[in-house]
Coordinates of C-alpha atoms in Angstrom, one line a residue:
M1 CA -21.3 14.1 -16.3
E2 CA -18.7 11.8 -14.7
S3 CA -17.6 8.9 -16.8
Q4 CA -17.7 5.3 -15.6
F5 CA -13.9 5.3 -15.6
E6 CA -13.8 8.5 -13.5
Q7 CA -16.2 6.9 -11.1
S8 CA -14.0 3.8 -10.8
L9 CA -11.0 6.0 -10.1
R10 CA -12.8 7.7 -7.3
T11 CA -12.9 4.4 -5.4
L12 CA -9.1 4.9 -5.0
A13 CA -9.4 8.3 -3.4
P14 CA -7.8 8.7 0.1
E15 CA -11.1 9.1 1.9
Q16 CA -11.9 5.5 0.9
R17 CA -10.7 3.3 3.8
F18 CA -8.9 0.6 2.0
S19 CA -5.6 -1.2 2.7
A20 CA -2.8 -1.1 0.2
A21 CA -3.6 -4.6 -0.9
Q22 CA -7.3 -3.8 -1.4
I23 CA -6.4 -0.7 -3.4
A24 CA -4.2 -2.8 -5.7
E25 CA -7.0 -5.3 -6.3
I26 CA -9.4 -2.5 -7.1
A27 CA -6.9 -0.9 -9.5
A28 CA -6.3 -4.3 -11.2
D29 CA -10.0 -4.5 -12.0
I30 CA -10.0 -1.0 -13.3
L31 CA -7.1 -1.8 -15.7
L32 CA -8.9 -4.9 -16.9
R33 CA -12.2 -3.1 -17.6
R34 CA -10.2 -0.3 -19.4
A35 CA -8.5 -2.9 -21.6
G36 CA -11.9 -4.3 -22.6
S37 CA -13.5 -1.0 -23.4
G38 CA -13.4 0.4 -26.9
E39 CA -11.0 -0.5 -29.7
A40 CA -7.6 1.2 -30.0
A41 CA -6.4 2.3 -33.4
S42 CA -3.2 0.1 -33.2
P43 CA -1.3 -2.0 -30.7
D44 CA 0.9 1.0 -29.8
A45 CA -2.2 3.1 -29.2
F46 CA -3.5 0.4 -26.9
R47 CA -0.3 0.4 -25.0
Q48 CA -0.3 4.2 -24.7
E49 CA -3.9 4.2 -23.4
L50 CA -3.1 1.6 -20.8
L51 CA 0.0 3.5 -19.8
A52 CA -2.0 6.7 -19.4
T53 CA -4.6 4.8 -17.3
G54 CA -1.8 3.4 -15.2
W55 CA -0.5 6.8 -14.4
D56 CA -4.1 8.0 -13.5
I57 CA -4.2 5.1 -11.0
I58 CA -0.8 5.7 -9.5
R59 CA -1.5 9.4 -9.0
K60 CA -4.5 8.6 -6.9
R61 CA -2.3 7.0 -4.3
P62 CA 1.3 8.1 -5.0
A63 CA 2.7 6.3 -1.9
C64 CA 1.0 3.0 -2.6
A65 CA 3.8 0.8 -4.2
P66 CA 1.5 -2.1 -5.3
L67 CA -0.1 0.3 -7.8
V68 CA 3.3 1.0 -9.4
N69 CA 4.2 -2.7 -9.5
L70 CA 0.8 -3.6 -10.9
V71 CA 1.1 -1.2 -13.7
S72 CA 4.7 -2.1 -14.4
N73 CA 3.9 -5.8 -14.6
M74 CA 1.1 -5.1 -17.0
L75 CA 3.4 -2.9 -19.2
W76 CA 6.0 -5.7 -19.4
K77 CA 3.3 -8.2 -20.3
I78 CA 1.7 -6.3 -23.2
E79 CA 5.0 -5.4 -24.8
Q80 CA 5.0 -8.5 -27.2
A81 CA 1.3 -8.7 -27.8
E82 CA 0.0 -7.4 -31.2
T83 CA -3.6 -8.4 -31.9
P84 CA -6.5 -6.9 -29.9
R85 CA -7.2 -10.4 -28.4
E86 CA -3.6 -10.9 -27.4
L87 CA -3.4 -7.5 -25.8
R88 CA -6.6 -7.9 -23.7
S89 CA -5.5 -11.4 -22.8
A90 CA -2.1 -10.1 -21.6
V91 CA -3.8 -7.5 -19.4
A92 CA -6.1 -10.1 -17.9
A93 CA -3.1 -12.4 -17.2
S94 CA -1.0 -9.7 -15.6
T95 CA -3.8 -8.3 -13.4
N96 CA -5.0 -11.8 -12.3
D97 CA -1.4 -12.9 -11.6
F98 CA -0.8 -9.8 -9.5
K99 CA -3.9 -10.3 -7.4
R100 CA -3.0 -13.9 -6.8
Q101 CA 0.6 -12.8 -5.8
L102 CA -0.8 -10.4 -3.2
R103 CA -2.9 -13.1 -1.6
Q104 CA 0.0 -15.6 -1.6
H105 CA 2.3 -13.0 0.0
A106 CA -0.2 -12.4 2.8
I107 CA -0.3 -16.2 3.5
H108 CA 3.5 -16.5 3.6
V109 CA 3.9 -13.4 5.7
A110 CA 1.3 -14.7 8.2
E111 CA 3.1 -18.1 8.4
S112 CA 6.4 -16.4 9.1
L113 CA 5.0 -14.4 12.0
V114 CA 3.4 -17.1 14.1
N115 CA 6.5 -18.0 16.1
L116 CA 6.9 -14.3 17.0
I117 CA 3.6 -14.2 18.8
E118 CA 3.8 -15.7 22.3
D119 CA 0.9 -16.6 24.5
G120 CA -0.2 -13.8 26.7
S121 CA 1.6 -11.1 24.6
T122 CA 0.3 -7.6 23.9
I123 CA 0.6 -6.4 20.3
V124 CA 0.3 -2.8 19.3
T125 CA -0.7 -1.8 15.8
L126 CA -2.3 1.1 13.9
S127 CA -4.4 2.0 10.9
Y128 CA -5.9 -0.6 8.6
S129 CA -3.8 -3.4 7.1
T130 CA -5.4 -6.6 5.7
T131 CA -2.0 -8.3 5.9
V132 CA -1.7 -7.5 9.7
Q133 CA -5.3 -8.7 10.2
Y134 CA -4.7 -11.9 8.3
A135 CA -1.5 -12.6 10.3
L136 CA -3.2 -12.1 13.6
S137 CA -6.1 -14.3 12.5
H138 CA -3.6 -17.0 11.4
A139 CA -1.9 -16.8 14.8
Q140 CA -5.2 -17.2 16.6
R141 CA -6.0 -20.2 14.5
A142 CA -2.6 -21.6 15.3
G143 CA -3.6 -21.6 19.0
R144 CA -1.9 -18.3 20.1
H145 CA -3.6 -16.3 22.8
F146 CA -2.8 -12.5 22.8
N147 CA -4.4 -9.1 22.9
V148 CA -4.1 -6.2 20.6
I149 CA -4.0 -2.5 21.2
C150 CA -5.0 -0.6 18.1
A151 CA -4.6 3.1 17.5
E152 CA -7.7 4.7 16.0
S153 CA -5.5 6.5 13.4
R154 CA -6.9 9.9 13.0
P155 CA -8.2 11.8 11.1
I156 CA -10.2 9.2 9.1
Y157 CA -10.0 6.5 11.9
E158 CA -8.9 3.5 9.9
G159 CA -8.0 1.8 13.1
R160 CA -11.7 1.5 14.0
Q161 CA -12.0 -0.9 11.0
T162 CA -9.2 -3.0 12.3
A163 CA -10.6 -3.1 15.8
D164 CA -14.0 -4.1 14.5
I165 CA -12.6 -7.0 12.4
L166 CA -10.3 -8.3 15.1
A167 CA -13.1 -8.2 17.7
G168 CA -15.4 -10.0 15.3
L169 CA -12.8 -12.8 15.1
G170 CA -12.8 -13.1 18.9
I171 CA -9.4 -11.5 19.4
P172 CA -9.3 -9.3 22.5
V173 CA -8.7 -5.8 21.2
T174 CA -8.5 -2.3 22.8
L175 CA -9.1 0.7 20.5
V176 CA -7.3 3.8 21.8
V177 CA -6.5 7.3 20.7
D178 CA -3.2 7.5 18.8
M179 CA -1.0 8.8 21.6
A180 CA -2.3 6.2 24.0
A181 CA -1.2 3.5 21.6
A182 CA 2.3 5.0 21.5
A183 CA 2.3 5.2 25.3
A184 CA 1.4 1.4 25.5
I185 CA 4.5 0.4 23.5
P186 CA 7.0 0.3 26.4
T187 CA 5.0 -2.5 28.1
A188 CA 4.0 -4.4 25.0
Q189 CA 5.8 -7.4 23.6
L190 CA 5.5 -6.7 19.9
V191 CA 4.6 -3.9 17.4
L192 CA 3.2 -4.9 14.0
V193 CA 2.4 -2.5 11.2
G194 CA 1.5 -2.8 7.6
A195 CA 3.1 -0.9 4.7
D196 CA 2.2 1.3 1.8
M197 CA 5.7 1.2 0.3
L198 CA 9.2 0.2 1.2
T199 CA 12.3 1.7 -0.5
Y200 CA 15.9 2.2 0.4
R201 CA 14.7 5.5 2.0
G202 CA 12.6 3.6 4.5
L203 CA 9.1 2.3 5.2
V204 CA 6.2 4.5 4.1
N205 CA 3.1 3.9 6.1
K206 CA 0.3 5.7 8.0
I207 CA 1.3 8.8 9.9
G208 CA 2.5 7.9 13.4
T209 CA 4.4 4.8 12.3
R210 CA 7.8 6.5 12.7
M211 CA 7.0 7.7 16.2
M212 CA 5.9 4.2 17.2
A213 CA 9.1 2.7 15.7
S214 CA 11.3 5.2 17.6
I215 CA 9.5 4.4 20.9
A216 CA 9.8 0.7 20.3
R217 CA 13.6 1.1 19.6
T218 CA 14.0 3.1 22.8
Y219 CA 12.3 0.4 24.9
S220 CA 13.7 -2.6 23.0
V221 CA 10.3 -3.7 21.8
P222 CA 10.4 -5.7 18.6
F223 CA 9.0 -3.7 15.7
Y224 CA 8.1 -5.5 12.4
T225 CA 6.5 -4.3 9.2
L226 CA 4.4 -6.9 7.3
C227 CA 5.5 -6.1 3.7
G228 CA 5.5 -8.5 0.8
S229 CA 7.7 -7.5 -2.2
A230 CA 4.7 -6.1 -4.1
K231 CA 5.2 -3.1 -1.8
F232 CA 8.9 -2.7 -2.7
L233 CA 10.1 0.0 -5.1
P234 CA 13.6 0.5 -6.5
A235 CA 15.4 3.8 -6.4
T236 CA 14.9 4.2 -10.2
F237 CA 11.2 5.1 -9.7
Q238 CA 10.5 8.7 -9.1
L239 CA 7.3 9.1 -7.1
P240 CA 4.7 11.6 -8.3
E241 CA 4.4 14.5 -6.0
Q242 CA 2.1 13.7 -3.1
T243 CA -0.2 16.4 -1.7
E244 CA -1.6 16.6 1.8
W245 CA -5.0 15.1 2.4
D246 CA -8.1 17.3 2.9
P247 CA -7.4 19.6 5.9
T248 CA -11.1 19.7 6.8
E249 CA -10.7 16.1 7.9
V250 CA -8.7 17.5 10.8
W251 CA -10.6 20.7 11.4
D252 CA -13.1 22.6 9.2
H253 CA -12.4 26.0 10.8
S254 CA -10.9 28.7 8.6
Y255 CA -9.0 31.8 9.7
P256 CA -6.4 33.9 7.9
N257 CA -3.7 32.9 10.3
L258 CA -4.7 29.2 10.7
N259 CA -2.9 26.5 8.8
V260 CA -4.1 22.9 9.1
L261 CA -1.8 20.1 8.0
N262 CA -3.1 16.6 7.2
P263 CA -0.1 14.4 6.1
P264 CA -1.3 10.9 5.2
N265 CA 1.9 9.0 6.0
D266 CA 5.5 9.2 7.2
T267 CA 8.7 7.5 6.4
T268 CA 10.5 5.3 9.0
S269 CA 14.2 4.6 8.5
L270 CA 14.9 0.9 7.9
E271 CA 17.4 0.9 10.8
L272 CA 14.5 1.4 13.2
L273 CA 12.9 -1.9 12.1
T274 CA 13.6 -5.1 13.9
G275 CA 12.7 -7.0 10.7
I276 CA 10.6 -7.1 7.6
A277 CA 8.1 -10.0 7.2
T278 CA 8.1 -10.9 3.5
E279 CA 7.0 -13.9 1.4
R280 CA 10.5 -15.2 1.9
G281 CA 10.3 -15.1 5.7
I282 CA 11.4 -12.5 8.2
L283 CA 14.4 -10.6 7.0
P284 CA 16.7 -8.0 8.5
P285 CA 16.7 -4.6 6.8
A286 CA 20.2 -5.2 5.3
A287 CA 18.9 -8.3 3.4
V288 CA 16.0 -6.3 2.0
E289 CA 18.2 -3.5 0.8
G290 CA 19.9 -6.1 -1.5
W291 CA 16.5 -7.2 -2.7
L292 CA 15.5 -3.6 -3.5
A293 CA 18.7 -3.0 -5.4
A294 CA 17.8 -5.8 -7.8
L295 CA 14.3 -4.5 -8.6
R296 CA 13.3 -2.7 -11.8
V297 CA 10.1 -1.2 -13.1
H298 CA 9.1 -0.7 -16.7
P299 CA 11.1 2.1 -18.4
A300 CA 7.9 3.9 -19.3
L301 CA 7.4 4.6 -15.5
T302 CA 10.9 6.0 -15.0
M303 CA 10.9 8.6 -17.7
P304 CA 10.4 12.3 -16.8
Q305 CA 6.8 13.3 -16.6
S306 CA 7.3 16.0 -19.3
D307 CA 8.5 13.3 -21.7
L308 CA 5.6 11.1 -20.8
V309 CA 3.1 13.8 -21.6
E310 CA 4.8 14.5 -25.0
Q311 CA 4.8 10.8 -25.8
L312 CA 1.1 10.3 -24.9
H313 CA 0.1 13.1 -27.2
Y314 CA 2.3 12.1 -30.1

């Protein structure tokens, strides 16, 4: 029978239509519950159990940077704690701080974008990003009038959620198939997308983002990603291998000579971005590259996976 912990992890599975920020909040709650369950034999055993749990979480969504930063922050926080009470308190403090940070970033990002949205403009977006939704809602409250074209984002149609939420807010929105959204970019005034992760290699986001960025560059349409630093990762972190999503989401037919691919995301070069909306304001890619270079994650997350397995079974 599936344990309660395994059931919790299933909520992070790709078929669950959550944004990166929502996934991180769910993961924070999983870590907190894990810290409060049972009694570890020693402080070191507690830290090893939480590290193993952290890796279980990260592997569920390898391209979701907030999960890495969440776990890293927790590992730094519990390093100096020794008693069971101190250890649990440290986990609670780190997870609550991280959730608060995510919400604050969304507010600052939204505030930085208001002046980019002009009355009567058409904005193109895709997939499901709570940060994009919040920014558009904030612009509406600030008195901006605009309409949104949203790609449905096949194969699991996350864009439908975005369209539903925006329409419910009274924002004029048109839901279209993915290629129609790309075709709308040349006559749009702005393209806004969320982010799963940003590194020096580029922006990792829902499949189709790179194509939209390329079209926007060709037609000189401003293209921004809404990406607080909780979604930044330094080069020192080696991502777990990411597999393709379930091919039956695309097509459930099976033939010996038929291969169905279902990549969940793509990587867009930073040079294709007009700017990156962060909690420090809208920055050019070059400025963010310096920010990325200064980041670090906990050393336990940078060791080779073979060493980690040996350590966890010591």
